C-alpha cells in the first residue's frame, strides 16, 4: 500500500519515567492534529501510554520489539533522543528512491551550543542517508518548545479557583531538600496548600508523614495542608499548573509546560552522570534571569541551587531560601509572563519541524 506523502514514523525508547513518552506523544498528536501528518509511533514500552493518554484513533501506536518487522519507511522519520533506529528499518530507508527526511530529535537544550547544533546534517557513515539534528530549546535559532496552537487560549480561558493559602504544585524527583522545605512550610507564617503529584513526590511525602500518602488523601500539619493528587491524563496536566501560585516541575516536559503556564516555577533537573546537569541548570538560570531584578534572580538561583543539590540542603538554608523566594513571587510572576511571550517568538517545535520539512 502506498504511504501518504506526509507519513511519519516516530521512534521512542523509554529510558525511565514519563518524559520520553510524554514528549513523543505530544509531538505525535500535534503533528497529526495540526499538520495532518500520518503518524506511526513506535515505542518499546507501549504499556505506559494508556496511563498518560486516551487512545487517538488517528495515531497508530506500534510496539517496537527486538525483532523489527519489515515495513515501508515513512517519508519523515523521527528518532527521538538518539534512540537508534532498527538496522533493517535503516536499510529499508536507504533503499527508498526518495530518501526519507531523517530527524534526530534531541533532548531539550538550554545551553549556548543549541542554536549552532540545530538542523545540522550528519551523513551516515555507510548508508546514503543524512540525519538532521533537531534541537528543542529556549533560544532563537533552536527548534523551540512543544506548544499546541490552542494552548494559550485554553490557558487564558481556565478558571482559576483561588484558595485562602499559597497554592503550590509539587512534581519532583526524590529530593533531600523536600523534608526541610515541608518543615519550613509547617512552621511558617503563611498557610500553604501543596498539591502533590502522584509517583515519586507522593512516595517521599508518605515517608515524611510515615504513612501511605495515597491519591486524594489530605493531611494538615501546622500551616501546611497536603493533598495527594491522582495521576492525571496528560491532557489534564496543564490545568494542575494553571491553578498554582508556584509550580515545582522536573525533567523536560513538565518544565516546558510550566514555562507556558507563565507562573513562578522551580525546576528539578533530571540528574545526569558526573553532574553534567549542573552546567545545564546554570545555563538555564542565566537565560531565565535576564531582565529579572537582582533580588528575585538571587532568590531564585539560591533556592534552585539547594533544590538541585548544588548546595547541600539543611533546615536552616532551605527555610531562609524559601523566605526569600516567597518575597519575590510577585516579581517572578510578572517575569514569567514576559518569558512566555519571548518563547512564543521562537514558534513551536512541531511547527518548526513542519517548516523544516517544507523548506527541505
Ligand atoms: O517523567 P520525567 O522525569 O521525564 C524525564 C525527562 O524527560 C528527562 O529529560 C528524561 O531524560 C527522562 O525522563 C528519561 O519528567 P517530565 O519530562 O516532566 O515528564 C513527565 C510527564 O508526565 C509529562 O508529560 C507530564 C506527565 N504527567 C501526567 O500526564 N500526569 C501526571 O499526573 C503527572 C504527575 C505527570
mmCIF file of C-alpha atoms and ligand atoms in Angstrom:
data_model
loop_
_atom_site.group_PDB
_atom_site.id
_atom_site.type_symbol
_atom_site.label_atom_id
_atom_site.label_comp_id
_atom_site.label_asym_id
_atom_site.label_seq_id
_atom_site.Cartn_x
_atom_site.Cartn_y
_atom_site.Cartn_z
ATOM 1 C CA UNK A 1 0.000 0.000 0.000
ATOM 2 C CA UNK A 2 1.397 3.415 -0.921
ATOM 3 C CA UNK A 3 2.020 5.597 2.097
ATOM 4 C CA UNK A 4 0.613 9.064 2.456
ATOM 5 C CA UNK A 5 3.218 11.680 1.359
ATOM 6 C CA UNK A 6 3.242 13.110 4.851
ATOM 7 C CA UNK A 7 3.631 9.815 6.627
ATOM 8 C CA UNK A 8 5.830 9.982 9.704
ATOM 9 C CA UNK A 9 7.436 7.239 11.781
ATOM 10 C CA UNK A 10 8.312 8.445 15.263
ATOM 11 C CA UNK A 11 10.593 6.178 17.300
ATOM 12 C CA UNK A 12 10.694 6.336 21.082
ATOM 13 C CA UNK A 13 12.579 4.321 23.687
ATOM 14 C CA UNK A 14 11.508 4.789 27.283
ATOM 15 C CA UNK A 15 14.565 5.375 29.483
ATOM 16 C CA UNK A 16 12.593 5.936 32.666
ATOM 17 C CA UNK A 17 9.663 7.933 33.994
ATOM 18 C CA UNK A 18 7.185 9.589 31.653
ATOM 19 C CA UNK A 19 9.302 12.220 29.934
ATOM 20 C CA UNK A 20 10.332 10.338 26.793
ATOM 21 C CA UNK A 21 6.890 9.013 26.011
ATOM 22 C CA UNK A 22 5.312 12.261 27.232
ATOM 23 C CA UNK A 23 7.244 14.351 24.724
ATOM 24 C CA UNK A 24 6.742 11.861 21.869
ATOM 25 C CA UNK A 25 3.026 11.570 22.469
ATOM 26 C CA UNK A 26 2.578 15.345 22.476
ATOM 27 C CA UNK A 27 4.604 15.662 19.296
ATOM 28 C CA UNK A 28 2.689 12.839 17.583
ATOM 29 C CA UNK A 29 -0.634 14.425 18.499
ATOM 30 C CA UNK A 30 0.371 17.832 17.270
ATOM 31 C CA UNK A 31 1.903 16.652 14.003
ATOM 32 C CA UNK A 32 -1.206 14.634 13.285
ATOM 33 C CA UNK A 33 -3.830 17.076 14.567
ATOM 34 C CA UNK A 34 -2.363 20.368 13.358
ATOM 35 C CA UNK A 35 -0.256 19.419 10.349
ATOM 36 C CA UNK A 36 -2.157 16.395 9.041
ATOM 37 C CA UNK A 37 0.842 14.078 9.218
ATOM 38 C CA UNK A 38 0.016 10.401 9.289
ATOM 39 C CA UNK A 39 1.926 9.373 12.394
ATOM 40 C CA UNK A 40 3.021 5.910 13.405
ATOM 41 C CA UNK A 41 4.512 5.916 16.911
ATOM 42 C CA UNK A 42 6.970 3.081 17.546
ATOM 43 C CA UNK A 43 7.516 2.609 21.235
ATOM 44 C CA UNK A 44 9.385 -0.067 23.161
ATOM 45 C CA UNK A 45 7.101 0.146 26.205
ATOM 46 C CA UNK A 46 3.589 0.851 24.892
ATOM 47 C CA UNK A 47 2.045 -0.278 28.193
ATOM 48 C CA UNK A 48 2.940 3.114 29.659
ATOM 49 C CA UNK A 49 0.868 5.002 27.137
ATOM 50 C CA UNK A 50 -2.660 4.246 28.428
ATOM 51 C CA UNK A 51 -1.715 5.794 31.792
ATOM 52 C CA UNK A 52 -0.743 9.001 30.076
ATOM 53 C CA UNK A 53 -3.205 9.337 27.247
ATOM 54 C CA UNK A 54 -6.528 8.280 25.888
ATOM 55 C CA UNK A 55 -6.012 6.486 22.565
ATOM 56 C CA UNK A 56 -6.152 8.656 19.472
ATOM 57 C CA UNK A 57 -7.643 6.670 16.571
ATOM 58 C CA UNK A 58 -5.660 8.837 14.134
ATOM 59 C CA UNK A 59 -2.306 7.824 15.588
ATOM 60 C CA UNK A 60 -1.073 4.296 15.059
ATOM 61 C CA UNK A 61 0.839 3.057 18.099
ATOM 62 C CA UNK A 62 3.156 0.134 17.334
ATOM 63 C CA UNK A 63 5.221 -1.995 19.661
ATOM 64 C CA UNK A 64 8.921 -1.582 18.906
ATOM 65 C CA UNK A 65 10.016 -5.111 19.655
ATOM 66 C CA UNK A 66 13.516 -6.574 19.323
ATOM 67 C CA UNK A 67 12.781 -8.259 16.012
ATOM 68 C CA UNK A 68 11.568 -5.307 13.990
ATOM 69 C CA UNK A 69 9.055 -6.036 11.188
ATOM 70 C CA UNK A 70 9.835 -5.322 7.551
ATOM 71 C CA UNK A 71 7.848 -2.157 6.873
ATOM 72 C CA UNK A 72 7.962 0.544 4.242
ATOM 73 C CA UNK A 73 9.590 3.556 5.893
ATOM 74 C CA UNK A 74 7.615 6.747 6.190
ATOM 75 C CA UNK A 75 8.544 9.948 4.352
ATOM 76 C CA UNK A 76 9.608 11.559 7.611
ATOM 77 C CA UNK A 77 11.455 9.529 10.223
ATOM 78 C CA UNK A 78 11.931 10.971 13.694
ATOM 79 C CA UNK A 79 14.347 9.246 16.012
ATOM 80 C CA UNK A 80 13.633 10.647 19.454
ATOM 81 C CA UNK A 81 16.576 11.228 21.763
ATOM 82 C CA UNK A 82 19.119 9.283 19.673
ATOM 83 C CA UNK A 83 17.228 6.044 20.295
ATOM 84 C CA UNK A 84 18.910 4.328 17.275
ATOM 85 C CA UNK A 85 16.723 3.013 14.516
ATOM 86 C CA UNK A 86 16.446 -0.741 13.922
ATOM 87 C CA UNK A 87 19.052 -1.956 11.378
ATOM 88 C CA UNK A 88 16.502 -3.397 8.956
ATOM 89 C CA UNK A 89 14.449 -0.187 9.056
ATOM 90 C CA UNK A 90 17.562 1.872 8.346
ATOM 91 C CA UNK A 91 18.434 -0.404 5.440
ATOM 92 C CA UNK A 92 14.915 -0.011 4.079
ATOM 93 C CA UNK A 93 15.260 3.790 4.341
ATOM 94 C CA UNK A 94 18.467 3.613 2.303
ATOM 95 C CA UNK A 95 16.704 1.605 -0.386
ATOM 96 C CA UNK A 96 13.992 4.220 -0.938
ATOM 97 C CA UNK A 97 14.423 6.132 -4.155
ATOM 98 C CA UNK A 98 13.102 9.252 -2.493
ATOM 99 C CA UNK A 99 15.032 9.162 0.790
ATOM 100 C CA UNK A 100 13.023 9.919 3.933
ATOM 101 C CA UNK A 101 13.723 13.069 5.899
ATOM 102 C CA UNK A 102 15.562 11.682 8.931
ATOM 103 C CA UNK A 103 15.415 13.754 12.096
ATOM 104 C CA UNK A 104 17.141 13.113 15.376
ATOM 105 C CA UNK A 105 15.029 14.887 17.963
ATOM 106 C CA UNK A 106 17.399 15.909 20.758
ATOM 107 C CA UNK A 107 16.619 16.438 24.421
ATOM 108 C CA UNK A 108 15.803 20.000 25.366
ATOM 109 C CA UNK A 109 18.946 22.103 25.151
ATOM 110 C CA UNK A 110 19.248 25.299 27.181
ATOM 111 C CA UNK A 111 22.987 25.670 26.677
ATOM 112 C CA UNK A 112 24.552 28.068 24.193
ATOM 113 C CA UNK A 113 25.566 25.288 21.791
ATOM 114 C CA UNK A 114 21.874 24.611 20.972
ATOM 115 C CA UNK A 115 21.462 27.057 18.044
ATOM 116 C CA UNK A 116 24.719 26.032 16.336
ATOM 117 C CA UNK A 117 23.778 22.354 16.521
ATOM 118 C CA UNK A 118 20.146 22.766 15.462
ATOM 119 C CA UNK A 119 19.366 21.481 11.923
ATOM 120 C CA UNK A 120 22.955 20.376 11.338
ATOM 121 C CA UNK A 121 23.295 17.409 8.963
ATOM 122 C CA UNK A 122 25.083 14.237 9.941
ATOM 123 C CA UNK A 123 25.745 11.925 6.972
ATOM 124 C CA UNK A 124 25.521 8.223 7.776
ATOM 125 C CA UNK A 125 28.996 6.614 7.570
ATOM 126 C CA UNK A 126 27.849 3.694 5.378
ATOM 127 C CA UNK A 127 24.365 4.361 4.033
ATOM 128 C CA UNK A 128 23.324 7.071 1.545
ATOM 129 C CA UNK A 129 21.342 8.813 4.270
ATOM 130 C CA UNK A 130 21.673 12.059 6.204
ATOM 131 C CA UNK A 131 20.331 12.624 9.681
ATOM 132 C CA UNK A 132 19.443 16.146 10.839
ATOM 133 C CA UNK A 133 19.648 17.215 14.453
ATOM 134 C CA UNK A 134 16.558 18.952 15.701
ATOM 135 C CA UNK A 135 17.176 20.748 18.970
ATOM 136 C CA UNK A 136 14.318 21.893 21.190
ATOM 137 C CA UNK A 137 15.332 24.982 23.090
ATOM 138 C CA UNK A 138 14.572 28.327 24.623
ATOM 139 C CA UNK A 139 16.843 30.465 22.463
ATOM 140 C CA UNK A 140 16.401 31.876 18.962
ATOM 141 C CA UNK A 141 17.896 29.515 16.419
ATOM 142 C CA UNK A 142 16.658 26.364 18.191
ATOM 143 C CA UNK A 143 13.515 24.354 17.470
ATOM 144 C CA UNK A 144 11.605 25.980 20.361
ATOM 145 C CA UNK A 145 9.327 24.074 22.724
ATOM 146 C CA UNK A 146 6.284 21.931 22.067
ATOM 147 C CA UNK A 147 3.173 24.101 22.268
ATOM 148 C CA UNK A 148 -0.196 23.256 20.775
ATOM 149 C CA UNK A 149 -1.856 26.022 18.758
ATOM 150 C CA UNK A 150 -4.714 26.333 21.247
ATOM 151 C CA UNK A 151 -2.651 26.033 24.444
ATOM 152 C CA UNK A 152 -2.504 29.703 25.351
ATOM 153 C CA UNK A 153 -6.165 30.199 24.568
ATOM 154 C CA UNK A 154 -7.062 27.256 26.814
ATOM 155 C CA UNK A 155 -4.792 28.681 29.474
ATOM 156 C CA UNK A 156 -6.482 32.109 29.201
ATOM 157 C CA UNK A 157 -9.947 30.545 29.497
ATOM 158 C CA UNK A 158 -9.041 28.461 32.525
ATOM 159 C CA UNK A 159 -10.997 29.447 35.595
ATOM 160 C CA UNK A 160 -8.617 29.825 38.469
ATOM 161 C CA UNK A 161 -10.138 28.872 41.827
ATOM 162 C CA UNK A 162 -8.320 30.955 44.441
ATOM 163 C CA UNK A 163 -7.582 29.343 47.807
ATOM 164 C CA UNK A 164 -7.076 31.037 51.159
ATOM 165 C CA UNK A 165 -3.490 29.766 51.015
ATOM 166 C CA UNK A 166 -0.461 29.850 48.763
ATOM 167 C CA UNK A 167 -1.253 27.198 46.167
ATOM 168 C CA UNK A 168 1.736 25.052 45.263
ATOM 169 C CA UNK A 169 2.012 22.131 42.832
ATOM 170 C CA UNK A 170 4.810 19.701 43.592
ATOM 171 C CA UNK A 171 6.366 17.436 40.947
ATOM 172 C CA UNK A 172 9.979 16.446 41.562
ATOM 173 C CA UNK A 173 12.397 13.523 41.868
ATOM 174 C CA UNK A 174 13.460 12.146 45.250
ATOM 175 C CA UNK A 175 14.817 15.250 46.839
ATOM 176 C CA UNK A 176 16.801 15.587 50.096
ATOM 177 C CA UNK A 177 15.668 19.222 50.334
ATOM 178 C CA UNK A 178 11.974 18.304 50.401
ATOM 179 C CA UNK A 179 11.619 17.264 54.083
ATOM 180 C CA UNK A 180 13.349 20.506 55.124
ATOM 181 C CA UNK A 181 11.049 22.545 52.919
ATOM 182 C CA UNK A 182 7.991 20.803 54.338
ATOM 183 C CA UNK A 183 9.188 21.631 57.854
ATOM 184 C CA UNK A 184 9.664 25.275 56.869
ATOM 185 C CA UNK A 185 6.135 25.356 55.467
ATOM 186 C CA UNK A 186 4.662 23.686 58.581
ATOM 187 C CA UNK A 187 6.304 26.284 60.832
ATOM 188 C CA UNK A 188 5.943 29.275 58.526
ATOM 189 C CA UNK A 189 3.689 32.287 58.993
ATOM 190 C CA UNK A 190 1.502 31.607 55.973
ATOM 191 C CA UNK A 191 -0.990 28.880 55.045
ATOM 192 C CA UNK A 192 0.297 26.737 52.191
ATOM 193 C CA UNK A 193 -1.715 24.242 50.192
ATOM 194 C CA UNK A 194 0.555 21.788 48.424
ATOM 195 C CA UNK A 195 -0.895 19.560 45.716
ATOM 196 C CA UNK A 196 1.437 16.602 45.412
ATOM 197 C CA UNK A 197 1.845 14.783 42.100
ATOM 198 C CA UNK A 198 1.449 11.031 42.043
ATOM 199 C CA UNK A 199 4.598 8.912 41.976
ATOM 200 C CA UNK A 200 7.937 9.937 43.482
ATOM 201 C CA UNK A 201 6.784 13.134 45.262
ATOM 202 C CA UNK A 202 3.808 11.418 46.919
ATOM 203 C CA UNK A 203 6.023 8.496 47.954
ATOM 204 C CA UNK A 204 8.609 10.799 49.548
ATOM 205 C CA UNK A 205 5.929 12.752 51.371
ATOM 206 C CA UNK A 206 4.439 9.450 52.533
ATOM 207 C CA UNK A 207 7.823 8.639 54.096
ATOM 208 C CA UNK A 208 7.911 12.041 55.756
ATOM 209 C CA UNK A 209 4.387 11.538 57.108
ATOM 210 C CA UNK A 210 5.174 7.940 57.957
ATOM 211 C CA UNK A 211 2.060 6.700 56.210
ATOM 212 C CA UNK A 212 0.853 5.752 52.765
ATOM 213 C CA UNK A 213 0.014 9.072 51.089
ATOM 214 C CA UNK A 214 -2.444 7.651 48.586
ATOM 215 C CA UNK A 215 -4.228 9.653 45.866
ATOM 216 C CA UNK A 216 -6.958 12.007 47.143
ATOM 217 C CA UNK A 217 -5.721 11.918 50.745
ATOM 218 C CA UNK A 218 -5.416 15.215 52.616
ATOM 219 C CA UNK A 219 -3.177 15.948 55.538
ATOM 220 C CA UNK A 220 -2.804 19.048 57.691
ATOM 221 C CA UNK A 221 0.267 19.819 59.762
ATOM 222 C CA UNK A 222 0.790 23.319 61.194
ATOM 223 C CA UNK A 223 0.402 25.842 58.372
ATOM 224 C CA UNK A 224 0.770 23.205 55.682
ATOM 225 C CA UNK A 225 -2.045 21.312 54.055
ATOM 226 C CA UNK A 226 -1.061 18.483 51.740
ATOM 227 C CA UNK A 227 -3.217 16.955 49.043
ATOM 228 C CA UNK A 228 -2.233 13.795 47.158
ATOM 229 C CA UNK A 229 -3.266 14.024 43.520
ATOM 230 C CA UNK A 230 -4.148 11.040 41.374
ATOM 231 C CA UNK A 231 -2.089 10.559 38.209
ATOM 232 C CA UNK A 232 -3.981 12.654 35.666
ATOM 233 C CA UNK A 233 -4.050 12.134 31.890
ATOM 234 C CA UNK A 234 -1.502 14.312 30.125
ATOM 235 C CA UNK A 235 -4.309 16.384 28.625
ATOM 236 C CA UNK A 236 -5.280 17.474 32.169
ATOM 237 C CA UNK A 237 -1.745 18.114 33.359
ATOM 238 C CA UNK A 238 -1.576 21.780 32.325
ATOM 239 C CA UNK A 239 -4.623 22.654 34.424
ATOM 240 C CA UNK A 240 -2.735 21.466 37.526
ATOM 241 C CA UNK A 241 -0.088 24.066 36.749
ATOM 242 C CA UNK A 242 -2.512 26.866 35.891
ATOM 243 C CA UNK A 243 -4.147 26.574 39.310
ATOM 244 C CA UNK A 244 -0.884 27.358 41.149
ATOM 245 C CA UNK A 245 0.914 30.313 42.670
ATOM 246 C CA UNK A 246 4.130 28.318 42.356
ATOM 247 C CA UNK A 247 4.980 25.201 40.352
ATOM 248 C CA UNK A 248 7.681 22.700 41.161
ATOM 249 C CA UNK A 249 8.401 20.795 37.953
ATOM 250 C CA UNK A 250 11.063 18.427 36.709
ATOM 251 C CA UNK A 251 12.654 16.735 33.717
ATOM 252 C CA UNK A 252 11.689 18.150 30.385
ATOM 253 C CA UNK A 253 8.016 18.103 29.537
ATOM 254 C CA UNK A 254 6.564 19.433 32.813
ATOM 255 C CA UNK A 255 9.370 22.009 32.818
ATOM 256 C CA UNK A 256 8.307 23.211 29.374
ATOM 257 C CA UNK A 257 4.639 23.247 30.339
ATOM 258 C CA UNK A 258 5.417 25.340 33.431
ATOM 259 C CA UNK A 259 7.050 27.913 31.167
ATOM 260 C CA UNK A 260 3.901 28.083 29.046
ATOM 261 C CA UNK A 261 1.844 28.349 32.257
ATOM 262 C CA UNK A 262 3.640 31.674 32.822
ATOM 263 C CA UNK A 263 3.820 31.328 36.588
ATOM 264 C CA UNK A 264 6.713 31.178 39.045
ATOM 265 C CA UNK A 265 8.418 27.812 38.857
ATOM 266 C CA UNK A 266 11.241 25.814 40.375
ATOM 267 C CA UNK A 267 12.959 23.236 38.185
ATOM 268 C CA UNK A 268 14.240 19.903 39.470
ATOM 269 C CA UNK A 269 16.505 18.972 36.594
ATOM 270 C CA UNK A 270 16.928 15.317 35.531
ATOM 271 C CA UNK A 271 20.178 14.193 37.183
ATOM 272 C CA UNK A 272 22.953 13.166 34.779
ATOM 273 C CA UNK A 273 26.256 11.352 35.199
ATOM 274 C CA UNK A 274 29.178 13.415 36.518
ATOM 275 C CA UNK A 275 26.805 16.239 37.415
ATOM 276 C CA UNK A 276 26.517 17.314 33.755
ATOM 277 C CA UNK A 277 23.094 18.677 34.654
ATOM 278 C CA UNK A 278 24.682 21.376 36.830
ATOM 279 C CA UNK A 279 26.023 23.126 33.721
ATOM 280 C CA UNK A 280 22.641 22.824 32.066
ATOM 281 C CA UNK A 281 20.893 24.244 35.103
ATOM 282 C CA UNK A 282 23.317 27.189 35.274
ATOM 283 C CA UNK A 283 22.748 27.883 31.565
ATOM 284 C CA UNK A 284 19.004 27.969 32.072
ATOM 285 C CA UNK A 285 19.304 30.230 35.127
ATOM 286 C CA UNK A 286 21.409 32.647 33.148
ATOM 287 C CA UNK A 287 18.866 32.885 30.328
ATOM 288 C CA UNK A 288 15.854 32.928 32.575
ATOM 289 C CA UNK A 289 17.264 35.550 34.952
ATOM 290 C CA UNK A 290 17.904 38.038 32.205
ATOM 291 C CA UNK A 291 15.645 41.024 32.887
ATOM 292 C CA UNK A 292 14.798 39.895 36.424
ATOM 293 C CA UNK A 293 15.671 42.274 39.247
ATOM 294 C CA UNK A 294 18.705 41.230 41.268
ATOM 295 C CA UNK A 295 16.783 40.271 44.424
ATOM 296 C CA UNK A 296 14.416 37.982 42.524
ATOM 297 C CA UNK A 297 17.235 36.459 40.449
ATOM 298 C CA UNK A 298 19.312 35.767 43.567
ATOM 299 C CA UNK A 299 16.404 34.265 45.472
ATOM 300 C CA UNK A 300 15.545 32.018 42.529
ATOM 301 C CA UNK A 301 19.142 30.937 41.955
ATOM 302 C CA UNK A 302 19.767 30.177 45.627
ATOM 303 C CA UNK A 303 16.575 28.199 46.098
ATOM 304 C CA UNK A 304 17.073 26.280 42.853
ATOM 305 C CA UNK A 305 20.679 25.534 43.824
ATOM 306 C CA UNK A 306 19.603 23.954 47.095
ATOM 307 C CA UNK A 307 16.660 22.170 45.465
ATOM 308 C CA UNK A 308 19.036 20.560 42.968
ATOM 309 C CA UNK A 309 21.742 19.684 45.473
ATOM 310 C CA UNK A 310 24.349 22.197 44.254
ATOM 311 C CA UNK A 311 24.275 23.442 47.827
ATOM 312 C CA UNK A 312 23.701 20.765 50.490
ATOM 313 C CA UNK A 313 20.193 21.290 51.877
ATOM 314 C CA UNK A 314 19.736 21.921 55.582
ATOM 315 C CA UNK A 315 16.735 23.029 57.581
ATOM 316 C CA UNK A 316 18.363 26.438 58.050
ATOM 317 C CA UNK A 317 19.369 27.181 54.464
ATOM 318 C CA UNK A 318 16.139 25.933 52.902
ATOM 319 C CA UNK A 319 13.994 27.885 55.299
ATOM 320 C CA UNK A 320 15.979 31.098 54.615
ATOM 321 C CA UNK A 321 15.905 30.433 50.855
ATOM 322 C CA UNK A 322 12.163 29.810 50.975
ATOM 323 C CA UNK A 323 11.551 33.056 52.858
ATOM 324 C CA UNK A 324 13.436 34.996 50.201
ATOM 325 C CA UNK A 325 11.744 33.171 47.349
ATOM 326 C CA UNK A 326 8.312 33.765 48.827
ATOM 327 C CA UNK A 327 9.016 37.520 48.988
ATOM 328 C CA UNK A 328 9.878 37.695 45.289
ATOM 329 C CA UNK A 329 6.972 35.590 43.971
ATOM 330 C CA UNK A 330 5.138 38.684 42.616
ATOM 331 C CA UNK A 331 8.250 39.723 40.656
ATOM 332 C CA UNK A 332 8.666 36.154 39.379
ATOM 333 C CA UNK A 333 5.044 36.085 38.292
ATOM 334 C CA UNK A 334 5.434 39.221 36.183
ATOM 335 C CA UNK A 335 8.681 37.892 34.764
ATOM 336 C CA UNK A 336 7.110 34.541 33.837
ATOM 337 C CA UNK A 337 4.580 36.326 31.624
ATOM 338 C CA UNK A 338 7.359 38.139 29.757
ATOM 339 C CA UNK A 339 9.302 34.881 29.414
ATOM 340 C CA UNK A 340 6.302 33.156 27.885
ATOM 341 C CA UNK A 341 5.979 35.984 25.331
ATOM 342 C CA UNK A 342 9.652 35.639 24.480
ATOM 343 C CA UNK A 343 9.275 31.879 23.949
ATOM 344 C CA UNK A 344 6.373 32.481 21.598
ATOM 345 C CA UNK A 345 8.679 34.315 19.214
ATOM 346 C CA UNK A 346 10.518 31.013 18.613
ATOM 347 C CA UNK A 347 7.426 29.362 17.155
ATOM 348 C CA UNK A 348 6.898 25.851 18.444
ATOM 349 C CA UNK A 349 8.664 22.567 17.909
ATOM 350 C CA UNK A 350 6.039 20.831 15.744
ATOM 351 C CA UNK A 351 5.562 23.947 13.634
ATOM 352 C CA UNK A 352 9.319 24.353 13.210
ATOM 353 C CA UNK A 353 9.593 20.711 12.175
ATOM 354 C CA UNK A 354 6.844 21.164 9.605
ATOM 355 C CA UNK A 355 8.627 24.264 8.244
ATOM 356 C CA UNK A 356 11.942 22.384 8.103
ATOM 357 C CA UNK A 357 10.278 19.616 6.115
ATOM 358 C CA UNK A 358 8.607 22.069 3.766
ATOM 359 C CA UNK A 359 11.787 24.024 3.061
ATOM 360 C CA UNK A 360 13.944 20.991 2.516
HETATM 361 O O1 LIG B 1 8.949 11.952 33.957
HETATM 362 P P1 LIG B 1 10.100 12.849 33.851
HETATM 363 O O2 LIG B 1 11.056 12.800 34.937
HETATM 364 O O3 LIG B 1 10.854 12.590 32.487
HETATM 365 C C1 LIG B 1 12.257 12.610 32.334
HETATM 366 C C2 LIG B 1 12.697 13.753 31.497
HETATM 367 O O4 LIG B 1 12.019 13.792 30.284
HETATM 368 C C3 LIG B 1 14.173 13.653 31.253
HETATM 369 O O5 LIG B 1 14.607 14.710 30.477
HETATM 370 C C4 LIG B 1 14.444 12.363 30.559
HETATM 371 O O6 LIG B 1 15.784 12.240 30.305
HETATM 372 C C5 LIG B 1 13.964 11.279 31.452
HETATM 373 O O7 LIG B 1 12.580 11.419 31.709
HETATM 374 C C6 LIG B 1 14.218 9.928 30.849
HETATM 375 O O8 LIG B 1 9.569 14.371 33.782
HETATM 376 P P2 LIG B 1 8.826 15.166 32.606
HETATM 377 O O9 LIG B 1 9.726 15.354 31.445
HETATM 378 O O10 LIG B 1 8.290 16.363 33.222
HETATM 379 O O11 LIG B 1 7.653 14.227 32.138
HETATM 380 C C7 LIG B 1 6.555 13.928 32.934
HETATM 381 C C8 LIG B 1 5.357 13.666 32.054
HETATM 382 O O12 LIG B 1 4.321 13.075 32.823
HETATM 383 C C9 LIG B 1 4.775 14.962 31.458
HETATM 384 O O13 LIG B 1 4.395 14.724 30.115
HETATM 385 C C10 LIG B 1 3.528 15.209 32.286
HETATM 386 C C11 LIG B 1 3.112 13.800 32.611
HETATM 387 N N1 LIG B 1 2.235 13.661 33.784
HETATM 388 C C12 LIG B 1 0.891 13.433 33.568
HETATM 389 O O14 LIG B 1 0.439 13.381 32.426
HETATM 390 N N2 LIG B 1 0.072 13.278 34.661
HETATM 391 C C13 LIG B 1 0.518 13.363 35.932
HETATM 392 O O15 LIG B 1 -0.276 13.226 36.892
HETATM 393 C C14 LIG B 1 1.916 13.595 36.138
HETATM 394 C C15 LIG B 1 2.457 13.706 37.545
HETATM 395 C C16 LIG B 1 2.747 13.739 35.041
#
